[in-house]
Amino acid sequence: MFANSWAILIGLTAAAAPVIVHWLTKPKPVRLPVSTLRFIRGAVQQRRARYRLRDLLVLMFRTAAILLLAFAIARPLLHRQATASATDTATANVTRIVLLDCSQSMAARDGGIVRFERARPIVSNLLKYQPSMKANLLLSAASPQPVFDGPTTNLGALRDALSDAAVRPERLRVQQALNHIAEMFDQTDADSRIELVIVSDFQRSNWATADFSVLPESCQVELQSVASSDDAPNLAVLDLTVAGRAEAGHDADVSVRIGNYSDTPRHARVEVTLGNVVIPFEGHCPAKTQTSIGGRVPIASDGWHIGSARLMSADDALPADDAIPVAIQAFPQPKIAVLTRDDTDRAGTTAYFVKRALSSTVTGSTTTGGTTDAVFTVDAADPDVELLRQAEVVVAARPGRLTGDSITVLTAMLQRGHSVLYIAADQLDAANLRDLTGALGSSVRMPVEYLPQPGSRSGVRRFLTDVDRRRSPFAIFGDELASAIGSLEFSGGLVTRSTSEGLQDDVRATLNDQSAFLTVTSVGRGRLAVMNADLDRSNLARTPVLVPLLGELISQDLGMSAATPAAFPCGEPLALQLPIGEENIDALTVVGPTADLPESAKGTFSPVPAGIVWEITSAGPVGVYEVRLHGRTVAAAVTSVPVEEADLRSLSADVFEGRLSGGRTLTYADGSIADTDSQDDTWVWLAALCVGCVLMEILTLKVFQT
């Protein structure tokens, strides 16, 4: 097989020229009037034999040089496997679909050449005109993007689309692309030979679950690899997380996860930028592992802080994953509302103990009475709804019978990500919990149902018997748990009955009569915790246990330890519930990572019972998207390259031909750098032999000169 077969015909024609010239320039006998010919005849015969040998050698070297030059220009590919483009198409109609991998890993460099640029001429050759052939080009990453809805004879348009194609910061959804190709093949003629050629780096993380059985059995499948036979070394920033809750005026504990996908350990230096603050982190990254390095980053103010985490001097195969965008939400001092009808300033009441204990769990300026301005009281008899909505956690302690408006507000707050701690003591609390769970509907599945105690048992003493010591809030006591809860006695409160739809794992502690003491249940984006204790008739409020119990419960389970939102992969759907009411939907705007971002890429807002949902069908490009209300950022989302694209390891041919083939016959053409060199360097040797023949011709003339 030759890359330029036309050069063979020209070479054969040119090779005849030396023979013709030699024949035309052959010397003819000349008569000379010499009296004595005996001595001349001997000299002539001696010279004639010498010249014949010289002419034969010159003719041979000259003809060989021309033929070798012609074959060198023709570029023989002696070891290359037959490709779909080289098959005989003269005897049948052919329908060929070419799948070009456009995922981020195709931007990796092997031997200084980008994989996607190595793939482009291969695909172009597959789309050259051939008689009776229809074709289509599928540019595939997170979603398949065919140039036409079906195979076409307009191959020029396919090549134009190929020239405009580019790598996308997405992962390759292989099965989705194969399913789409199978649907296109279903529309082809029954007598047409169908071919699928896939040009990709066959990255392990993308192709490991491919299933070719969805393709027709008659489909001829060829895999053209453009990856190096050796794994390309790569160092990547995978993500950035903040431990716990980032608060204004405090340093945030930041951790950056680095993936070292090379055979040697690397020393990584990362610069984390948030606004005008730049903090360098350094760490050692062992080979073939993921490592977290980090430190503390100062947070000056509350709100969203936008920036990046960037590897410095990475010098790896894929520069696109050396940096990721970052969005960190810094919260102001947390606010806790105590919803009660009691006087929180009167010593001895349930609300008094609860407010004092909560004030010890948050930082803030101490106000009169020993409480902090982060803990405030809301009158349950006539609640200030706007004040109640400012709280991140609502603690209901002796609220009496809650009004319908209060139930509605608490329901909406739970759905939007706030949390509620209900300290249940009497039958009014049982009725309130029944109304609250009824308003929440299917979004909550309580593990138990709360019922008033029978009058005959209201004075019975109870104590803790079954406590989940591995989880909060009891894990904070460690080995001292038994002594801490051993002296606790409870009187009053409610009895519970298990439900069939709830998760019993939500019960953190039970009393000796098998009633639940503490339950923590997820509700929408928030959590509902119920503590079954009458603090007026129990000794819990008079022991050192109440403060750490409430503090750990609120900080670990009820939302005050907000986590950094995970990044959304580019090219895939983005859905985010916003922490604002649906009445503000018309005032919302989206600011993307680039100024020329089209409106269609900014997504849409939809009202839902819990508020507003922001959706983007296909997220991207890479960056931070801010949702603003009247110019103020109320939410942010990060879109980034999927972390799977950083691992550039490829699957071997035997995996495709065996486990993944789905019973189909697959041909795997290894297009790695080493193999390409062994296939394509024959022309170099031919050119060298051509030069050698020219030198031998000159040497022959030199030796036989007269």
XYZ file of C-alpha atoms in Angstrom:
706
model
C 0.000 0.000 0.000
C 1.293 3.439 -0.938
C 0.363 6.886 0.313
C 1.096 8.427 -3.114
C 0.585 5.656 -5.659
C 0.724 8.097 -8.583
C 4.488 8.407 -8.086
C 4.971 4.747 -9.115
C 3.827 5.362 -12.723
C 5.958 8.478 -13.016
C 8.963 6.594 -11.619
C 8.614 3.715 -14.069
C 8.423 6.178 -16.957
C 11.449 8.081 -15.693
C 13.409 4.848 -15.206
C 13.251 4.205 -18.966
C 15.047 7.479 -19.702
C 18.602 6.264 -18.810
C 18.150 3.148 -21.016
C 16.995 5.257 -23.962
C 19.809 7.756 -23.475
C 22.350 4.925 -23.182
C 21.108 3.364 -26.432
C 21.066 6.696 -28.286
C 24.560 7.623 -27.129
C 26.081 4.243 -27.892
C 29.315 4.870 -29.947
C 29.313 3.707 -33.597
C 32.383 2.255 -35.433
C 34.483 4.770 -37.348
C 36.765 3.787 -40.247
C 40.346 5.069 -39.972
C 42.977 4.946 -42.791
C 45.780 3.237 -40.838
C 48.351 1.015 -42.502
C 49.006 -1.195 -39.478
C 45.911 -2.318 -37.546
C 47.292 -5.146 -35.491
C 48.338 -3.035 -32.497
C 45.309 -0.717 -32.682
C 42.843 -3.638 -32.785
C 44.208 -5.044 -29.500
C 43.998 -1.669 -27.699
C 40.436 -1.095 -28.896
C 39.258 -4.487 -27.719
C 40.831 -3.933 -24.316
C 39.160 -0.547 -23.890
C 35.815 -1.819 -25.229
C 35.490 -4.432 -22.447
C 36.350 -1.799 -19.821
C 33.782 0.686 -21.163
C 31.064 -1.943 -21.350
C 31.480 -2.718 -17.642
C 31.495 1.015 -16.805
C 28.347 1.682 -18.871
C 26.535 -1.278 -17.332
C 27.276 -0.125 -13.775
C 26.360 3.502 -14.505
C 23.093 2.449 -16.177
C 22.222 0.169 -13.290
C 22.909 2.776 -10.564
C 21.177 5.553 -12.498
C 18.012 3.493 -13.130
C 17.930 2.254 -9.526
C 18.250 5.829 -8.216
C 15.246 6.949 -10.273
C 13.118 3.963 -9.180
C 14.067 4.388 -5.516
C 13.212 8.075 -5.671
C 9.813 7.254 -7.169
C 9.047 4.677 -4.461
C 10.187 7.090 -1.732
C 7.784 9.733 -3.020
C 5.024 7.084 -3.162
C 5.466 6.493 0.619
C 5.022 2.686 0.948
C 3.199 1.612 4.130
C 4.440 -1.939 4.379
C 3.313 -2.763 7.945
C 0.116 -0.785 8.226
C -3.109 -2.712 8.617
C -5.755 -2.267 5.977
C -8.108 0.550 6.846
C -11.681 1.069 5.897
C -10.612 3.642 3.345
C -8.502 1.067 1.535
C -11.195 -1.582 1.196
C -12.631 -2.421 -2.163
C -15.813 -0.416 -2.605
C -16.340 -1.028 -6.271
C -18.543 -4.089 -5.793
C -21.078 -2.809 -3.225
C -22.727 0.248 -1.784
C -21.019 1.372 1.406
C -22.400 3.322 4.356
C -19.603 4.565 6.575
C -19.967 6.415 9.861
C -16.866 7.944 11.399
C -16.900 8.662 15.138
C -14.315 11.265 16.124
C -13.578 11.530 19.844
C -13.734 15.220 20.823
C -13.344 14.751 24.598
C -10.765 16.709 26.597
C -8.192 13.898 26.666
C -7.786 14.296 22.885
C -5.996 17.593 23.614
C -3.134 15.680 25.238
C 0.272 15.818 23.578
C 2.193 12.694 22.611
C 5.675 13.421 21.324
C 4.798 17.104 20.981
C 1.777 16.415 18.738
C -1.807 16.944 19.921
C -3.827 13.763 19.608
C -6.746 15.563 17.973
C -4.488 16.973 15.263
C -3.136 13.492 14.607
C -6.725 12.273 14.261
C -7.811 15.003 11.822
C -5.929 13.735 8.694
C -6.977 10.155 9.452
C -10.642 11.177 9.471
C -10.160 13.322 6.384
C -8.776 10.327 4.499
C -11.768 8.238 5.575
C -14.109 10.860 4.113
C -12.503 11.010 0.661
C -14.742 10.365 -2.314
C -15.358 6.751 -3.184
C -17.921 5.427 -5.676
C -21.249 4.304 -4.183
C -20.347 5.485 -0.676
C -22.428 7.439 1.823
C -20.899 8.678 5.051
C -21.536 10.713 8.174
C -19.277 12.257 10.789
C -20.114 12.069 14.492
C -18.268 14.594 16.679
C -18.780 13.036 20.081
C -18.031 13.989 23.677
C -20.652 14.329 26.431
C -23.258 14.143 23.671
C -22.984 12.921 20.047
C -23.155 15.709 17.466
C -23.671 14.290 13.947
C -22.977 16.636 11.043
C -26.091 15.300 9.259
C -29.070 13.381 10.575
C -28.068 10.433 8.439
C -25.439 9.224 5.946
C -24.896 11.524 2.948
C -22.962 11.724 -0.310
C -21.965 15.324 0.504
C -18.494 14.354 1.691
C -17.184 17.873 1.124
C -19.497 19.212 3.832
C -18.268 16.511 6.203
C -14.644 17.511 5.592
C -15.561 21.177 6.146
C -17.147 20.236 9.493
C -14.007 18.294 10.353
C -11.812 21.332 9.697
C -13.972 23.384 12.100
C -14.103 20.682 14.801
C -12.306 21.183 18.103
C -11.775 19.460 21.423
C -14.505 20.097 24.004
C -13.882 20.207 27.804
C -16.086 17.154 28.310
C -15.884 13.418 28.889
C -16.857 10.951 26.168
C -20.224 9.250 26.686
C -19.369 6.195 24.635
C -22.572 4.213 24.961
C -24.739 7.180 24.089
C -22.731 7.629 20.871
C -22.918 3.917 19.971
C -26.673 3.886 20.518
C -27.022 6.905 18.233
C -24.935 5.203 15.533
C -27.055 2.067 15.785
C -30.162 4.167 15.115
C -28.525 5.678 12.004
C -27.585 2.229 10.712
C -31.209 1.113 11.091
C -32.125 3.666 8.407
C -29.627 2.383 5.807
C -30.455 0.193 2.802
C -30.522 -3.541 3.414
C -28.046 -4.249 0.588
C -25.519 -1.650 1.776
C -22.319 -2.669 3.504
C -22.083 -0.740 6.811
C -18.811 0.375 8.380
C -18.046 2.144 11.628
C -14.618 3.712 12.077
C -13.805 5.157 15.501
C -10.851 7.520 15.815
C -10.006 8.058 19.483
C -7.360 7.712 22.158
C -9.560 4.989 23.729
C -9.137 6.362 27.214
C -9.715 3.701 29.857
C -12.095 5.755 31.997
C -14.392 6.362 29.007
C -14.234 3.072 27.090
C -14.089 0.479 29.872
C -17.878 -0.029 29.820
C -18.496 0.229 26.064
C -20.923 -2.315 24.593
C -20.712 -2.864 20.822
C -23.566 -5.379 20.828
C -26.035 -2.551 20.097
C -24.603 -2.341 16.556
C -25.931 -4.536 13.726
C -24.139 -7.884 13.431
C -23.095 -7.087 9.859
C -21.335 -3.880 10.887
C -17.588 -3.796 10.230
C -15.983 -1.949 13.134
C -12.497 -0.466 12.961
C -10.811 1.291 15.869
C -8.089 3.803 14.953
C -5.989 4.782 17.970
C -4.106 8.087 18.038
C -2.624 7.597 21.509
C 0.950 6.729 22.293
C 1.743 3.135 23.188
C 3.157 4.477 26.467
C 0.925 6.206 29.004
C 1.293 9.968 28.700
C 2.497 11.488 32.010
C -0.005 13.961 33.398
C -0.459 16.045 36.548
C -3.919 17.505 37.199
C -5.850 19.625 39.690
C -8.965 17.556 40.398
C -10.937 19.625 42.895
C -10.810 22.026 45.825
C -12.776 21.591 49.044
C -13.227 23.603 52.207
C -13.329 21.738 55.499
C -16.481 22.676 57.312
C -18.055 26.075 56.943
C -16.205 29.110 55.588
C -17.017 32.137 57.743
C -16.173 35.782 57.233
C -13.278 37.016 59.330
C -11.779 33.553 59.763
C -9.303 31.407 57.865
C -10.784 28.578 55.818
C -9.127 25.149 55.742
C -8.662 24.486 52.017
C -7.650 21.157 50.494
C -6.615 20.751 46.826
C -6.708 17.237 45.363
C -3.924 16.521 42.854
C -3.799 13.520 40.540
C -0.358 12.305 39.474
C -0.916 10.018 36.473
C 2.726 9.359 35.708
C 5.262 6.697 36.597
C 7.422 9.006 38.709
C 6.711 11.012 41.889
C 6.218 14.736 41.399
C 6.515 17.805 43.579
C 3.423 19.920 43.027
C 3.079 23.652 43.617
C -0.442 25.064 43.536
C -1.526 28.685 43.711
C -5.019 29.270 45.097
C -6.406 32.660 44.108
C -9.511 34.154 45.739
C -10.087 37.725 44.660
C -6.871 39.595 45.426
C -5.550 36.894 47.762
C -2.982 34.418 46.377
C -1.890 31.533 48.607
C 0.754 28.995 47.440
C 0.515 25.348 48.525
C 3.196 22.705 47.988
C 3.289 18.977 48.440
C 4.724 15.649 47.302
C 2.626 13.566 44.897
C 3.535 9.856 44.663
C 3.280 8.160 41.275
C -0.084 6.829 40.046
C -2.029 8.241 43.012
C -4.187 11.140 44.091
C -2.878 13.392 46.860
C -4.449 16.238 48.827
C -2.371 19.262 49.744
C -3.581 22.467 51.318
C -3.554 24.967 54.104
C -5.477 27.990 55.350
C -6.887 30.800 53.246
C -8.051 34.055 54.867
C -11.697 35.003 54.213
C -12.209 38.728 54.676
C -15.949 39.077 54.045
C -19.085 37.036 53.612
C -20.578 36.205 50.229
C -19.180 34.375 47.232
C -15.438 34.419 46.595
C -14.420 33.595 43.014
C -10.965 32.431 41.978
C -8.929 29.463 40.775
C -6.472 26.757 41.794
C -3.578 26.454 39.348
C -0.587 24.116 39.050
C 2.639 25.989 38.512
C 5.252 24.620 36.064
C 3.402 21.350 35.587
C 5.030 20.500 32.221
C 2.689 17.597 31.491
C 0.737 16.094 28.600
C -2.589 17.881 29.165
C -2.354 21.580 30.133
C -6.168 21.969 30.164
C -6.484 20.269 33.581
C -3.696 22.246 35.263
C -6.219 24.781 36.612
C -9.791 24.688 37.895
C -12.214 27.522 38.729
C -13.184 27.952 42.368
C -16.256 29.425 44.074
C -16.408 29.480 47.877
C -19.370 30.824 49.815
C -18.369 32.553 53.045
C -21.174 32.805 55.560
C -21.717 35.492 58.147
C -21.974 34.538 61.777
C -24.615 31.781 61.971
C -28.029 32.753 63.298
C -30.253 30.518 65.396
C -33.872 31.343 66.152
C -35.502 30.017 69.328
C -39.220 29.665 68.545
C -41.004 29.667 71.894
C -43.782 31.141 74.020
C -41.643 31.016 77.181
C -39.747 33.939 78.613
C -36.135 33.192 77.691
C -34.904 35.558 80.425
C -36.721 33.748 83.238
C -34.390 31.229 84.815
C -35.534 27.626 85.005
C -37.669 27.547 81.852
C -36.969 25.272 78.899
C -36.412 28.237 76.574
C -33.976 29.792 79.081
C -31.774 26.670 79.186
C -31.933 26.163 75.418
C -30.962 29.728 74.562
C -28.076 29.744 77.023
C -26.767 26.432 75.664
C -27.060 27.595 72.042
C -25.239 30.842 72.789
C -22.237 28.791 73.848
C -22.093 26.990 70.500
C -21.591 30.042 68.239
C -19.080 32.881 68.239
C -20.187 36.471 68.434
C -20.378 39.512 70.621
C -21.991 38.780 73.955
C -25.047 40.837 74.748
C -26.843 41.554 77.988
C -27.973 38.417 79.770
C -25.100 36.242 78.639
C -26.445 35.425 75.157
C -25.055 36.317 71.738
C -26.618 38.338 68.958
C -26.436 35.208 66.764
C -29.152 33.557 68.894
C -32.461 35.396 69.008
C -35.998 34.688 70.132
C -39.122 34.554 67.963
C -42.500 34.652 69.697
C -44.375 31.517 68.633
C -47.729 33.123 69.505
C -47.253 35.902 66.929
C -44.129 35.018 64.903
C -42.229 37.602 62.911
C -41.963 35.653 59.640
C -39.179 37.793 58.136
C -37.121 37.490 61.315
C -37.685 33.746 61.372
C -36.448 33.395 57.769
C -33.107 34.971 58.701
C -32.208 31.966 60.818
C -30.233 29.018 59.499
C -31.483 26.795 62.292
C -34.823 27.090 64.075
C -35.071 25.522 67.530
C -38.662 25.021 68.699
C -38.830 24.818 72.497
C -42.261 25.094 74.172
C -43.808 26.830 71.135
C -47.380 25.943 72.128
C -49.758 25.244 69.271
C -48.140 26.482 66.066
C -50.202 28.548 63.667
C -50.752 27.553 60.051
C -48.465 30.361 58.908
C -45.685 29.105 61.171
C -46.030 25.573 59.788
C -45.890 26.935 56.223
C -42.747 28.968 56.926
C -40.975 26.073 58.632
C -41.892 23.769 55.728
C -40.477 26.199 53.149
C -37.307 26.725 55.191
C -36.677 22.977 55.430
C -37.145 22.572 51.684
C -34.679 25.374 50.946
C -31.887 23.956 53.077
C -32.541 25.335 56.565
C -32.895 22.982 59.523
C -35.264 22.623 62.449
C -34.603 21.168 65.888
C -37.850 20.414 67.712
C -37.655 19.733 71.460
C -40.869 17.765 72.041
C -42.360 17.676 75.536
C -46.191 17.424 75.510
C -49.253 16.649 73.418
C -49.167 20.093 71.734
C -45.747 19.214 70.384
C -47.094 15.888 69.093
C -49.838 17.785 67.233
C -47.314 20.283 65.821
C -45.047 17.491 64.552
C -48.041 15.775 62.946
C -49.000 19.012 61.155
C -45.398 19.702 60.090
C -44.793 16.233 58.631
C -48.177 16.388 56.935
C -47.271 19.710 55.279
C -43.925 18.286 54.144
C -45.703 15.356 52.490
C -43.562 12.855 50.571
C -40.368 14.900 51.031
C -39.991 13.523 54.564
C -40.061 9.967 55.878
C -39.998 10.049 59.649
C -38.687 6.878 61.319
C -41.215 7.175 64.157
C -44.572 8.745 64.934
C -44.804 10.898 68.072
C -47.758 10.358 70.423
C -48.708 11.802 73.854
C -47.906 9.665 76.871
C -50.809 8.011 78.656
C -51.614 9.771 81.907
C -50.690 6.703 83.925
C -47.110 6.825 82.625
C -46.462 10.572 82.672
C -44.529 10.370 85.936
C -42.430 7.337 85.067
C -38.677 7.937 85.014
C -36.873 7.025 81.793
C -33.204 6.853 80.799
C -31.071 6.300 77.716
C -30.332 2.684 76.792
C -29.375 2.517 73.085
C -27.081 5.294 71.796
C -25.270 5.462 68.451
C -21.838 6.337 69.792
C -20.278 6.457 66.298
C -22.263 9.452 65.037
C -22.963 12.939 66.248
C -23.914 14.267 68.656
C -22.813 11.395 70.915
C -19.479 10.746 69.163
C -18.094 13.940 70.692
C -18.087 12.343 74.154
C -15.761 9.550 73.072
C -14.835 7.158 75.870
C -16.641 9.365 78.401
C -20.059 8.690 76.846
C -21.169 6.092 79.403
C -20.392 8.339 82.374
C -21.889 11.380 80.617
C -25.290 9.841 79.950
C -25.379 7.435 82.887
C -26.836 10.015 85.264
C -29.483 11.386 82.877
C -33.123 10.901 83.847
C -36.182 11.876 81.823
C -39.759 12.346 82.828
C -42.651 13.386 80.627
C -42.060 13.799 76.915
C -43.721 11.691 74.220
C -43.890 8.047 73.252
C -43.060 6.897 69.740
C -44.199 4.222 67.334
C -42.057 3.035 64.413
C -43.247 3.738 60.879
C -42.889 1.464 57.865
C -41.699 4.117 55.422
C -38.987 5.714 57.568
C -35.339 4.756 58.014
C -34.604 3.348 61.452
C -31.014 4.478 60.930
C -32.301 8.033 61.523
C -32.855 7.150 65.200
C -29.709 8.226 67.039
C -30.774 7.234 70.595
C -33.659 5.464 72.337
C -35.084 5.395 75.869
C -35.632 2.318 78.014
C -39.325 2.088 76.980
C -38.150 1.810 73.314
C -39.301 5.358 72.524
C -36.973 7.384 70.306
C -34.998 10.049 72.161
C -33.318 11.692 69.162
C -34.067 11.401 65.442
C -32.397 13.261 62.555
C -34.179 13.059 59.169
C -33.354 14.666 55.821
C -36.090 16.907 54.409
C -35.509 18.424 50.966
C -32.181 20.223 51.318
C -32.537 20.614 55.082
C -32.888 18.389 58.130
C -35.490 17.908 60.838
C -34.224 16.767 64.242
C -36.563 15.873 67.114
C -35.350 15.601 70.701
C -37.956 13.818 72.844
C -37.334 15.416 76.242
C -39.275 17.578 78.692
C -36.423 19.722 79.988
C -38.600 21.111 82.792
C -39.058 17.636 84.301
C -35.690 16.122 83.404
C -32.178 16.712 84.680
C -30.564 17.104 81.217
C -30.597 20.923 81.401
C -28.852 20.842 84.778
C -25.903 18.707 83.629
C -22.839 19.576 81.518
C -24.211 17.327 78.749
C -26.752 19.767 77.229
C -24.281 22.309 75.794
C -22.021 19.867 73.843
C -25.083 17.817 72.860
C -26.837 20.782 71.224
C -23.618 22.277 69.849
C -22.524 19.084 68.115
C -26.033 18.376 66.838
C -26.383 21.807 65.251
C -22.862 22.130 63.841
C -22.615 18.619 62.395
C -26.162 17.617 61.478
C -28.265 20.721 60.992
C -26.499 22.574 58.216
C -24.111 25.000 59.887
C -21.120 23.066 58.507
C -21.872 23.927 54.888
C -19.693 22.110 52.357
C -18.151 23.525 49.211
C -20.530 22.793 46.303
C -19.197 20.191 43.895
C -18.272 21.269 40.376
C -20.588 20.387 37.504
C -18.951 18.511 34.579
C -18.965 20.461 31.319
C -21.353 19.221 28.668
C -23.748 17.669 31.166
C -26.966 18.930 32.804
C -26.740 21.441 35.647
C -29.575 21.812 38.164
C -29.339 23.950 41.290
C -32.014 24.904 43.787
C -31.687 28.552 44.767
C -32.104 29.749 48.375
C -34.657 32.443 47.465
C -38.422 32.674 47.087
C -40.164 32.265 43.742
C -41.450 35.832 43.913
C -37.955 36.981 42.833
C -37.737 34.835 39.700
C -38.122 37.737 37.249
C -35.281 39.703 38.861
C -32.666 36.958 38.505
C -29.764 37.218 36.039
C -26.813 34.957 35.216
C -23.225 36.141 34.713
C -21.037 33.554 32.982
C -17.276 33.068 32.777
C -17.066 34.943 29.448
C -18.641 38.222 28.376
C -19.891 36.821 25.053
C -21.713 33.848 26.596
C -24.987 33.326 24.676
C -28.266 33.509 26.569
C -29.034 29.869 25.786
C -25.930 28.823 27.748
C -27.089 30.680 30.872
C -29.973 28.310 31.542
C -33.523 28.878 32.740
C -35.307 29.448 36.051
C -38.346 27.402 37.042
C -40.606 27.852 40.087
C -41.046 24.763 42.275
C -42.882 24.286 45.592
C -39.622 24.767 47.504
C -38.510 27.897 45.638
C -36.629 28.247 42.319
C -34.582 25.729 40.322
C -31.881 26.932 37.928
C -31.194 24.525 35.065
C -28.731 24.347 32.155
C -29.162 21.551 29.617
C -25.460 21.325 28.769
C -23.099 23.103 31.165
C -20.086 24.928 29.813
C -17.674 26.450 29.055
C -15.323 26.024 32.018
C -15.707 28.714 34.664
C -17.908 30.147 37.396
C -21.557 31.052 36.779
C -23.093 33.560 39.181
C -26.819 33.947 39.775
C -27.523 37.524 40.811
C -30.552 39.159 42.358
C -30.543 42.960 41.921
C -26.782 42.842 41.366
C -26.016 40.675 44.417
C -24.714 37.132 43.938
C -27.100 34.708 45.643
C -25.701 31.480 44.190
C -22.761 30.288 42.126
C -21.928 27.126 40.219
C -18.568 25.894 38.963
C -18.241 24.015 35.675
C -14.996 22.176 35.026
C -13.375 19.424 32.986
C -14.510 16.024 34.329
C -11.817 14.543 36.556
C -11.906 11.288 34.544
C -10.252 13.070 31.614
C -7.021 13.569 33.570
C -6.177 9.861 33.518
C -4.763 9.365 30.002
C -4.283 5.600 30.170
C -5.685 3.748 27.142
C -7.292 0.337 26.782
C -5.361 -2.315 24.885
C -6.555 -4.009 21.704
C -7.230 -7.371 23.359
C -9.780 -5.783 25.704
C -11.780 -4.479 22.744
C -11.475 -7.670 20.717
C -12.500 -9.752 23.715
C -14.623 -8.433 26.554
C -16.038 -5.309 24.874
C -16.715 -6.606 21.359
C -20.234 -7.783 22.078
C -19.781 -10.572 19.557
C -18.833 -8.147 16.778
C -15.660 -8.410 14.696
C -13.404 -5.486 15.620
C -10.207 -4.369 13.910
C -7.841 -2.387 16.090
C -5.274 -0.196 14.314
C -2.632 1.033 16.716
C -1.739 4.567 15.704
C 0.760 5.207 18.465
C 3.904 7.200 17.805
C 6.213 4.183 17.892
C 4.088 2.154 15.480
C 3.515 5.079 13.139
C 7.228 5.541 12.828
C 7.742 1.861 12.019
C 5.023 2.042 9.373
C 5.934 5.312 7.704
C 9.744 5.476 7.761
C 10.280 3.089 4.804
C 10.437 6.095 2.470
C 13.416 7.419 4.421
C 15.409 4.265 3.718
C 14.417 4.365 0.060
C 15.567 7.969 -0.205
C 18.849 7.047 1.465
C 19.385 4.200 -1.029
C 18.618 6.628 -3.857
C 21.382 8.936 -2.670
C 23.659 5.905 -2.330
C 23.039 4.921 -5.963
C 23.921 8.432 -7.131
C 27.149 8.304 -5.127
C 28.004 4.877 -6.572
C 27.428 6.224 -10.088
C 29.863 9.070 -9.438
C 32.371 6.651 -7.915
C 32.080 4.351 -10.967
C 32.786 7.220 -13.364
C 35.733 8.220 -11.211
C 37.251 4.739 -11.223
C 36.773 4.187 -14.969
C 37.843 7.621 -16.097
C 40.457 7.839 -18.893
